[in-house]
Every structure is written in C-alpha cells, then in structure tokens.
C-alpha cells in the first residue's frame, strides 16, 4: 500500500495489479473503498475522488453506502428505460431453447414485430398499460381472433417476465381472466369460425376408389392422409424414421402437429396405422439420401404442400384436404359407437377441460387402433352401405 495522503493509497498486489484505495474510519472501524484501477483512473482523478469521499465523511455520510445507493438508483433508472422490445427479446432468448418447434419461435418474433412493436415496442416496459394493450389487440379481435389471442398471451408473458426481473411493477394489463375479459367481447360472439368444407362421409368409398386408380406421390399422400386423418403438414413432412412398421405406429413430432397443438399440448402424436396404410407405405418408391416418405420433384425434398390441394381440387372441386378430417369426425359420430374422446384423440385434439386432461393421461391407444382399422375398412367400401340398396324383411308368420 503506497500512501498519497488524505486516506488515498495505491494498492499493488503480488500479481502486479494496481488500484486506488480510499481508507477511512467509521464508528471506530477501519474501512476501505476501491476507487478504480490505475489503468482507468489517473492520479489526479483518484485525488478528486478521495477528496469527494472526505467531504462526505465530514458531513457524516458513509461514502461506500452512498455509492451503493447511487448505483441502485442508476439500475432503477435503467430498468425504467428498458423498452418492451428489449424485454421481449430477452424473454425469447431465455425460452427459445425449450421451444423445439422452429416455426413456433419464428411466429413469436413475427407476431410481436408485426402487431406489437409498432405500437409500444420502443416505450419503457413499465409504461405499458391496458389502453396500449387494447390498442394492439382490439383491431385483431374481430377479424383475426386466433391471432389476437396469441398476441395477447405473448404480451402477457413478456410483461410477467419484466416484472419478475424488476423492469416493471403492478398488475399485468394483458391478463385475460379478471381483466381483459371485461374489456373485449367473448371470441365466440365476435366471429363465426369458417370451417373447411368437408366431403360427405358417404362419398369417401367412391373417392378413395378413384384415388387408388391414380398414380403418383400426390395420390398416395392424399390416400394416406385420409386413412390416418392427419394434417397436411404432418403428412408431407413424414419421415421413414418416424414409422415403426412392427408396431404399426407413425410418431409425429410436436412441430408438425399444428401450431395450436404445439402451444397447448407440445408432445409427439402417435398415429395408428391400418393394414391398408402399412401396405401403402411399403409400396412407396425410395430415393437415396431422401428421408421423406412422400418424395417431391426436387432431389432430397418432400412433396410440395400444394400437391394434395391441387389434386383434391381436380377430383372434388370446392373441397380441400384439411376438410377430410371433418369427414372422418362426422363418420365417427354418425356411424360408430366410439366415445367422442377416442375420435378426438385420433384427430390430435387437446382436451379442453383441464381437470379431465389431468386424469386422462393416455392416448386411448388400443381403442384408436380398432377405430382406424374400421375407418380403413370403410374407406375401401367394405363397411359402406350402398345407396339404393333395399333390404327386404320377410313377413312374419
């Protein structure tokens, strides 16, 4: 320790590091306060800092405690100036590693950039209130209710993160229950959901017979989609590695189960494969190095996401592949005795009732296997009742 006078010392450690120290006594106890490295603080600056500390001591102020208070005030000021966009980026960075779905991560960023940042992204996160949240959500609520709901939920998550990390205080203005539910109308009253047109289930046997006569990957993919009641995205992205031919199961990862399912219940979906579905998959051509079941026109790529849609439009104008899931649901409801939860599980729908979901941990595996076998049988015409058939009942006696 090399004294300069007035409590200022230059401290030199055994490793050769040099720094300025102010030494003083408080309540009979010796204390030391670091003033900075010799590399950053000159002798003149160190003397000025030591002089300021001596003035504080003369006024009865602890210079160490005074500096701690000033630093805390600076941190608070910085927190107050942290923008919503800054907090959103921090939130995404902290959570995106747990989001296995790249599409989900992209949607988080795109929805905030499109709808939220232009309104209050550059404002301090502590200044975000109900009026600002409503300004973002209300215009979407009547035109894009699903998007509005997701945007609101994402804003709520960011604001909760900001509060926990000390960037804001008070209640969350994006909270739905007990708050925005009294500001915005119920979604069911805002806009009727426009469902995809569904091919009547009694037309499925004829449609499938016509489909089997067609050649090409589009026809096989569409037939497989019908047999499994799967989504288009899941079907065209299906990989050989996802199919267990021994167990007759196709496991669909969460990122292809649909955006809503990814958010509500992010887990793989097991699809039970019927005899016809297995036979179809085994008949598909293979391309070396291509992992996809339904190969596309470009080397190493899957079938185009428009291929099945174009084929469907050609075969049955006015209908789309996604509507075939509703066809399956109608068939289940009107011609089988399977409980509703079995067909819902086959369609990968999440259980709406959270209490019921907590108790129903399985995916009704064996019941769904029988259901899909019956559906495949119906699709081949074996379970269909032909129109115009008259069943004569012999007169009694």
mmCIF file of N, CA and C in Angstrom, residues 154-248:
data_model
loop_
_atom_site.group_PDB
_atom_site.id
_atom_site.type_symbol
_atom_site.label_atom_id
_atom_site.label_comp_id
_atom_site.label_asym_id
_atom_site.label_seq_id
_atom_site.Cartn_x
_atom_site.Cartn_y
_atom_site.Cartn_z
ATOM 1 N N UNK A 154 -48.812 -13.576 -25.598
ATOM 2 C CA UNK A 154 -47.372 -13.343 -25.672
ATOM 3 C C UNK A 154 -46.982 -12.038 -24.993
ATOM 4 N N UNK A 155 -47.807 -11.028 -25.135
ATOM 5 C CA UNK A 155 -47.557 -9.764 -24.429
ATOM 6 C C UNK A 155 -47.632 -10.002 -22.929
ATOM 7 N N UNK A 156 -48.604 -10.780 -22.496
ATOM 8 C CA UNK A 156 -48.745 -11.083 -21.068
ATOM 9 C C UNK A 156 -47.500 -11.778 -20.536
ATOM 10 N N UNK A 157 -46.966 -12.735 -21.287
ATOM 11 C CA UNK A 157 -45.769 -13.455 -20.845
ATOM 12 C C UNK A 157 -44.564 -12.528 -20.720
ATOM 13 N N UNK A 158 -44.392 -11.645 -21.703
ATOM 14 C CA UNK A 158 -43.259 -10.706 -21.658
ATOM 15 C C UNK A 158 -43.385 -9.772 -20.461
ATOM 16 N N UNK A 159 -44.583 -9.275 -20.210
ATOM 17 C CA UNK A 159 -44.787 -8.359 -19.085
ATOM 18 C C UNK A 159 -44.584 -9.059 -17.751
ATOM 19 N N UNK A 160 -44.978 -10.316 -17.655
ATOM 20 C CA UNK A 160 -44.719 -11.079 -16.426
ATOM 21 C C UNK A 160 -43.213 -11.233 -16.215
ATOM 22 N N UNK A 161 -42.500 -11.537 -17.307
ATOM 23 C CA UNK A 161 -41.042 -11.673 -17.210
ATOM 24 C C UNK A 161 -40.414 -10.353 -16.770
ATOM 25 N N UNK A 162 -40.895 -9.252 -17.323
ATOM 26 C CA UNK A 162 -40.343 -7.938 -16.985
ATOM 27 C C UNK A 162 -40.554 -7.612 -15.515
ATOM 28 N N UNK A 163 -41.708 -8.004 -14.982
ATOM 29 C CA UNK A 163 -41.982 -7.726 -13.568
ATOM 30 C C UNK A 163 -41.068 -8.546 -12.670
ATOM 31 N N UNK A 164 -40.918 -9.821 -12.972
ATOM 32 C CA UNK A 164 -40.061 -10.690 -12.169
ATOM 33 C C UNK A 164 -38.617 -10.197 -12.177
ATOM 34 N N UNK A 165 -38.192 -9.629 -13.305
ATOM 35 C CA UNK A 165 -36.809 -9.166 -13.430
ATOM 36 C C UNK A 165 -36.626 -7.702 -13.023
ATOM 37 N N UNK A 166 -37.654 -7.105 -12.428
ATOM 38 C CA UNK A 166 -37.532 -5.767 -11.870
ATOM 39 C C UNK A 166 -37.660 -4.626 -12.853
ATOM 40 N N UNK A 167 -38.196 -4.891 -14.050
ATOM 41 C CA UNK A 167 -38.330 -3.835 -15.052
ATOM 42 C C UNK A 167 -39.681 -3.120 -15.012
ATOM 43 N N UNK A 168 -40.638 -3.666 -14.270
ATOM 44 C CA UNK A 168 -41.934 -3.004 -14.135
ATOM 45 C C UNK A 168 -42.582 -3.471 -12.838
ATOM 46 N N UNK A 169 -43.630 -2.756 -12.441
ATOM 47 C CA UNK A 169 -44.366 -3.089 -11.218
ATOM 48 C C UNK A 169 -45.856 -3.104 -11.533
ATOM 49 N N UNK A 170 -46.628 -3.604 -10.582
ATOM 50 C CA UNK A 170 -48.080 -3.570 -10.727
ATOM 51 C C UNK A 170 -48.649 -4.772 -11.456
ATOM 52 N N UNK A 171 -49.972 -4.735 -11.697
ATOM 53 C CA UNK A 171 -50.668 -5.825 -12.351
ATOM 54 C C UNK A 171 -50.330 -5.894 -13.835
ATOM 55 N N UNK A 172 -50.565 -7.049 -14.401
ATOM 56 C CA UNK A 172 -50.295 -7.255 -15.822
ATOM 57 C C UNK A 172 -51.498 -6.800 -16.647
ATOM 58 N N UNK A 173 -51.369 -5.750 -17.450
ATOM 59 C CA UNK A 173 -52.504 -5.228 -18.216
ATOM 60 C C UNK A 173 -52.945 -6.134 -19.369
ATOM 61 N N UNK A 174 -52.160 -7.162 -19.681
ATOM 62 C CA UNK A 174 -52.537 -8.075 -20.760
ATOM 63 C C UNK A 174 -53.231 -9.328 -20.229
ATOM 64 N N UNK A 175 -53.409 -9.390 -18.910
ATOM 65 C CA UNK A 175 -54.070 -10.554 -18.318
ATOM 66 C C UNK A 175 -55.512 -10.661 -18.806
ATOM 67 N N UNK A 176 -55.943 -11.872 -19.156
ATOM 68 C CA UNK A 176 -57.304 -12.058 -19.658
ATOM 69 C C UNK A 176 -58.300 -12.215 -18.513
ATOM 70 N N UNK A 177 -58.094 -13.212 -17.666
ATOM 71 C CA UNK A 177 -59.053 -13.508 -16.613
ATOM 72 C C UNK A 177 -59.105 -12.382 -15.593
ATOM 73 N N UNK A 178 -60.298 -11.911 -15.358
ATOM 74 C CA UNK A 178 -60.492 -10.855 -14.380
ATOM 75 C C UNK A 178 -60.061 -9.488 -14.852
ATOM 76 N N UNK A 179 -59.680 -9.370 -16.128
ATOM 77 C CA UNK A 179 -59.233 -8.072 -16.625
ATOM 78 C C UNK A 179 -59.737 -7.821 -18.054
ATOM 79 N N UNK A 180 -58.990 -8.279 -19.063
ATOM 80 C CA UNK A 180 -59.394 -8.011 -20.444
ATOM 81 C C UNK A 180 -60.684 -8.726 -20.840
ATOM 82 N N UNK A 181 -61.058 -9.759 -20.090
ATOM 83 C CA UNK A 181 -62.321 -10.430 -20.406
ATOM 84 C C UNK A 181 -63.508 -9.487 -20.215
ATOM 85 N N UNK A 182 -63.304 -8.403 -19.450
ATOM 86 C CA UNK A 182 -64.369 -7.421 -19.256
ATOM 87 C C UNK A 182 -64.253 -6.257 -20.240
ATOM 88 N N UNK A 183 -63.162 -6.245 -21.006
ATOM 89 C CA UNK A 183 -62.946 -5.178 -21.981
ATOM 90 C C UNK A 183 -63.304 -5.646 -23.385
ATOM 91 N N UNK A 184 -62.938 -6.883 -23.695
ATOM 92 C CA UNK A 184 -63.163 -7.426 -25.034
ATOM 93 C C UNK A 184 -64.312 -8.437 -25.017
ATOM 94 N N UNK A 185 -65.084 -8.517 -26.100
ATOM 95 C CA UNK A 185 -66.171 -9.497 -26.166
ATOM 96 C C UNK A 185 -65.626 -10.914 -26.261
ATOM 97 N N UNK A 186 -66.442 -11.886 -25.889
ATOM 98 C CA UNK A 186 -66.035 -13.271 -26.000
ATOM 99 C C UNK A 186 -65.775 -13.602 -27.469
ATOM 100 N N UNK A 187 -64.761 -14.446 -27.690
ATOM 101 C CA UNK A 187 -64.411 -14.788 -29.064
ATOM 102 C C UNK A 187 -65.566 -15.467 -29.785
ATOM 103 N N UNK A 188 -66.354 -16.237 -29.055
ATOM 104 C CA UNK A 188 -67.471 -16.939 -29.684
ATOM 105 C C UNK A 188 -68.515 -15.983 -30.229
ATOM 106 N N UNK A 189 -68.515 -14.734 -29.708
ATOM 107 C CA UNK A 189 -69.509 -13.766 -30.136
ATOM 108 C C UNK A 189 -68.966 -12.817 -31.194
ATOM 109 N N UNK A 190 -67.676 -12.932 -31.452
ATOM 110 C CA UNK A 190 -67.036 -11.996 -32.376
ATOM 111 C C UNK A 190 -67.137 -12.459 -33.816
ATOM 112 N N UNK A 191 -66.795 -13.693 -34.056
ATOM 113 C CA UNK A 191 -66.711 -14.151 -35.434
ATOM 114 C C UNK A 191 -66.949 -15.650 -35.490
ATOM 115 N N UNK A 192 -67.850 -16.041 -36.328
ATOM 116 C CA UNK A 192 -68.099 -17.457 -36.510
ATOM 117 C C UNK A 192 -66.911 -18.080 -37.233
ATOM 118 N N UNK A 193 -66.476 -19.227 -36.727
ATOM 119 C CA UNK A 193 -65.335 -19.896 -37.332
ATOM 120 C C UNK A 193 -65.734 -20.461 -38.688
ATOM 121 N N UNK A 194 -64.948 -20.156 -39.685
ATOM 122 C CA UNK A 194 -65.209 -20.666 -41.024
ATOM 123 C C UNK A 194 -64.469 -21.988 -41.185
ATOM 124 N N UNK A 195 -65.226 -23.072 -41.203
ATOM 125 C CA UNK A 195 -64.626 -24.393 -41.299
ATOM 126 C C UNK A 195 -64.339 -24.752 -42.752
ATOM 127 N N UNK A 196 -63.341 -25.613 -42.922
ATOM 128 C CA UNK A 196 -63.043 -26.097 -44.258
ATOM 129 C C UNK A 196 -64.187 -26.992 -44.724
ATOM 130 N N UNK A 197 -64.590 -26.885 -45.999
ATOM 131 C CA UNK A 197 -65.673 -27.739 -46.483
ATOM 132 C C UNK A 197 -65.283 -29.208 -46.383
ATOM 133 N N UNK A 198 -66.189 -30.025 -45.853
ATOM 134 C CA UNK A 198 -65.905 -31.441 -45.632
ATOM 135 C C UNK A 198 -66.668 -32.296 -46.630
ATOM 136 N N UNK A 199 -65.978 -33.207 -47.270
ATOM 137 C CA UNK A 199 -66.616 -34.145 -48.181
ATOM 138 C C UNK A 199 -67.542 -35.052 -47.369
ATOM 139 N N UNK A 200 -68.797 -35.231 -47.775
ATOM 140 C CA UNK A 200 -69.709 -36.118 -47.032
ATOM 141 C C UNK A 200 -69.094 -37.508 -46.887
ATOM 142 N N UNK A 201 -69.201 -38.082 -45.695
ATOM 143 C CA UNK A 201 -68.512 -39.351 -45.463
ATOM 144 C C UNK A 201 -69.040 -40.488 -46.322
ATOM 145 N N UNK A 202 -70.306 -40.413 -46.779
ATOM 146 C CA UNK A 202 -70.814 -41.498 -47.612
ATOM 147 C C UNK A 202 -70.244 -41.457 -49.033
ATOM 148 N N UNK A 203 -69.497 -40.388 -49.354
ATOM 149 C CA UNK A 203 -68.834 -40.311 -50.645
ATOM 150 C C UNK A 203 -67.377 -40.774 -50.590
ATOM 151 N N UNK A 204 -66.897 -41.056 -49.380
ATOM 152 C CA UNK A 204 -65.500 -41.432 -49.194
ATOM 153 C C UNK A 204 -65.137 -42.736 -49.916
ATOM 154 N N UNK A 205 -65.933 -43.812 -49.833
ATOM 155 C CA UNK A 205 -65.531 -45.044 -50.528
ATOM 156 C C UNK A 205 -65.311 -44.837 -52.018
ATOM 157 N N UNK A 206 -66.213 -44.111 -52.686
ATOM 158 C CA UNK A 206 -66.056 -43.851 -54.114
ATOM 159 C C UNK A 206 -64.846 -42.964 -54.378
ATOM 160 N N UNK A 207 -64.643 -41.971 -53.521
ATOM 161 C CA UNK A 207 -63.494 -41.069 -53.670
ATOM 162 C C UNK A 207 -62.193 -41.844 -53.531
ATOM 163 N N UNK A 208 -62.121 -42.728 -52.539
ATOM 164 C CA UNK A 208 -60.896 -43.496 -52.305
ATOM 165 C C UNK A 208 -60.646 -44.491 -53.431
ATOM 166 N N UNK A 209 -61.722 -45.076 -53.981
ATOM 167 C CA UNK A 209 -61.555 -45.996 -55.094
ATOM 168 C C UNK A 209 -60.971 -45.271 -56.306
ATOM 169 N N UNK A 210 -61.470 -44.076 -56.553
ATOM 170 C CA UNK A 210 -60.953 -43.260 -57.646
ATOM 171 C C UNK A 210 -59.513 -42.844 -57.372
ATOM 172 N N UNK A 211 -59.226 -42.544 -56.139
ATOM 173 C CA UNK A 211 -57.887 -42.104 -55.750
ATOM 174 C C UNK A 211 -56.874 -43.236 -55.938
ATOM 175 N N UNK A 212 -57.272 -44.477 -55.610
ATOM 176 C CA UNK A 212 -56.356 -45.617 -55.738
ATOM 177 C C UNK A 212 -56.015 -45.912 -57.200
ATOM 178 N N UNK A 213 -56.882 -45.487 -58.102
ATOM 179 C CA UNK A 213 -56.630 -45.695 -59.526
ATOM 180 C C UNK A 213 -55.604 -44.709 -60.075
ATOM 181 N N UNK A 214 -55.348 -43.666 -59.334
ATOM 182 C CA UNK A 214 -54.400 -42.640 -59.789
ATOM 183 C C UNK A 214 -52.984 -42.995 -59.370
ATOM 184 N N UNK A 215 -52.039 -42.616 -60.202
ATOM 185 C CA UNK A 215 -50.640 -42.859 -59.900
ATOM 186 C C UNK A 215 -49.981 -41.574 -59.396
ATOM 187 N N UNK A 216 -48.842 -41.739 -58.782
ATOM 188 C CA UNK A 216 -48.082 -40.568 -58.334
ATOM 189 C C UNK A 216 -48.101 -40.378 -56.832
ATOM 190 N N UNK A 217 -47.127 -39.613 -56.387
ATOM 191 C CA UNK A 217 -46.960 -39.357 -54.959
ATOM 192 C C UNK A 217 -48.115 -38.561 -54.357
ATOM 193 N N UNK A 218 -48.684 -37.641 -55.130
ATOM 194 C CA UNK A 218 -49.786 -36.823 -54.617
ATOM 195 C C UNK A 218 -50.968 -37.701 -54.236
ATOM 196 N N UNK A 219 -51.297 -38.668 -55.097
ATOM 197 C CA UNK A 219 -52.419 -39.558 -54.833
ATOM 198 C C UNK A 219 -52.148 -40.430 -53.615
ATOM 199 N N UNK A 220 -50.907 -40.960 -53.504
ATOM 200 C CA UNK A 220 -50.597 -41.817 -52.357
ATOM 201 C C UNK A 220 -50.601 -41.003 -51.057
ATOM 202 N N UNK A 221 -50.084 -39.783 -51.105
ATOM 203 C CA UNK A 221 -50.059 -38.932 -49.905
ATOM 204 C C UNK A 221 -51.477 -38.588 -49.471
ATOM 205 N N UNK A 222 -52.343 -38.266 -50.435
ATOM 206 C CA UNK A 222 -53.721 -37.912 -50.094
ATOM 207 C C UNK A 222 -54.464 -39.120 -49.545
ATOM 208 N N UNK A 223 -54.214 -40.295 -50.116
ATOM 209 C CA UNK A 223 -54.841 -41.514 -49.597
ATOM 210 C C UNK A 223 -54.373 -41.781 -48.165
ATOM 211 N N UNK A 224 -53.076 -41.603 -47.931
ATOM 212 C CA UNK A 224 -52.532 -41.804 -46.578
ATOM 213 C C UNK A 224 -53.129 -40.793 -45.601
ATOM 214 N N UNK A 225 -53.297 -39.551 -46.054
ATOM 215 C CA UNK A 225 -53.897 -38.518 -45.209
ATOM 216 C C UNK A 225 -55.311 -38.911 -44.804
ATOM 217 N N UNK A 226 -56.084 -39.460 -45.733
ATOM 218 C CA UNK A 226 -57.450 -39.890 -45.411
ATOM 219 C C UNK A 226 -57.429 -41.039 -44.417
ATOM 220 N N UNK A 227 -56.586 -42.031 -44.667
ATOM 221 C CA UNK A 227 -56.534 -43.221 -43.811
ATOM 222 C C UNK A 227 -56.114 -42.909 -42.381
ATOM 223 N N UNK A 228 -55.309 -41.877 -42.214
ATOM 224 C CA UNK A 228 -54.794 -41.528 -40.883
ATOM 225 C C UNK A 228 -55.479 -40.325 -40.261
ATOM 226 N N UNK A 229 -56.342 -39.631 -41.028
ATOM 227 C CA UNK A 229 -56.996 -38.403 -40.563
ATOM 228 C C UNK A 229 -55.956 -37.391 -40.107
ATOM 229 N N UNK A 230 -54.827 -37.354 -40.810
ATOM 230 C CA UNK A 230 -53.715 -36.493 -40.420
ATOM 231 C C UNK A 230 -53.813 -35.119 -41.065
ATOM 232 N N UNK A 231 -52.956 -34.233 -40.605
ATOM 233 C CA UNK A 231 -52.864 -32.897 -41.180
ATOM 234 C C UNK A 231 -51.924 -32.923 -42.391
ATOM 235 N N UNK A 232 -52.120 -31.960 -43.285
ATOM 236 C CA UNK A 232 -51.299 -31.877 -44.489
ATOM 237 C C UNK A 232 -49.820 -31.725 -44.142
ATOM 238 N N UNK A 233 -49.524 -30.813 -43.223
ATOM 239 C CA UNK A 233 -48.134 -30.543 -42.860
ATOM 240 C C UNK A 233 -47.462 -31.778 -42.295
ATOM 241 N N UNK A 234 -48.195 -32.539 -41.482
ATOM 242 C CA UNK A 234 -47.637 -33.760 -40.898
ATOM 243 C C UNK A 234 -47.377 -34.804 -41.977
ATOM 244 N N UNK A 235 -48.283 -34.894 -42.945
ATOM 245 C CA UNK A 235 -48.178 -35.923 -43.983
ATOM 246 C C UNK A 235 -47.006 -35.663 -44.918
ATOM 247 N N UNK A 236 -46.915 -34.463 -45.466
ATOM 248 C CA UNK A 236 -45.848 -34.210 -46.436
ATOM 249 C C UNK A 236 -44.475 -34.195 -45.774
ATOM 250 N N UNK A 237 -44.427 -33.961 -44.480
ATOM 251 C CA UNK A 237 -43.145 -33.953 -43.772
ATOM 252 C C UNK A 237 -42.802 -35.285 -43.136
ATOM 253 N N UNK A 238 -43.634 -36.301 -43.353
ATOM 254 C CA UNK A 238 -43.418 -37.604 -42.714
ATOM 255 C C UNK A 238 -42.093 -38.223 -43.141
ATOM 256 N N UNK A 239 -41.365 -38.767 -42.176
ATOM 257 C CA UNK A 239 -40.060 -39.375 -42.418
ATOM 258 C C UNK A 239 -40.124 -40.890 -42.225
ATOM 259 N N UNK A 240 -39.271 -41.599 -42.926
ATOM 260 C CA UNK A 240 -39.191 -43.052 -42.749
ATOM 261 C C UNK A 240 -38.858 -43.390 -41.298
ATOM 262 N N UNK A 241 -38.019 -42.583 -40.682
ATOM 263 C CA UNK A 241 -37.593 -42.855 -39.308
ATOM 264 C C UNK A 241 -38.722 -42.702 -38.295
ATOM 265 N N UNK A 242 -39.819 -42.080 -38.681
ATOM 266 C CA UNK A 242 -40.938 -41.874 -37.763
ATOM 267 C C UNK A 242 -41.905 -43.051 -37.728
ATOM 268 N N UNK A 243 -41.742 -43.987 -38.657
ATOM 269 C CA UNK A 243 -42.680 -45.113 -38.765
ATOM 270 C C UNK A 243 -42.066 -46.378 -38.171
ATOM 271 N N UNK A 244 -42.783 -46.982 -37.243
ATOM 272 C CA UNK A 244 -42.405 -48.282 -36.694
ATOM 273 C C UNK A 244 -43.315 -49.314 -37.350
ATOM 274 N N UNK A 245 -42.779 -50.031 -38.347
ATOM 275 C CA UNK A 245 -43.598 -50.978 -39.100
ATOM 276 C C UNK A 245 -43.993 -52.193 -38.262
ATOM 277 N N UNK A 246 -43.182 -52.533 -37.274
ATOM 278 C CA UNK A 246 -43.530 -53.673 -36.414
ATOM 279 C C UNK A 246 -44.703 -53.342 -35.499
ATOM 280 N N UNK A 247 -44.635 -52.165 -34.892
ATOM 281 C CA UNK A 247 -45.721 -51.737 -34.004
ATOM 282 C C UNK A 247 -46.859 -51.077 -34.762
ATOM 283 N N UNK A 248 -46.629 -50.785 -36.043
ATOM 284 C CA UNK A 248 -47.636 -50.166 -36.902
ATOM 285 C C UNK A 248 -48.064 -48.802 -36.336
#
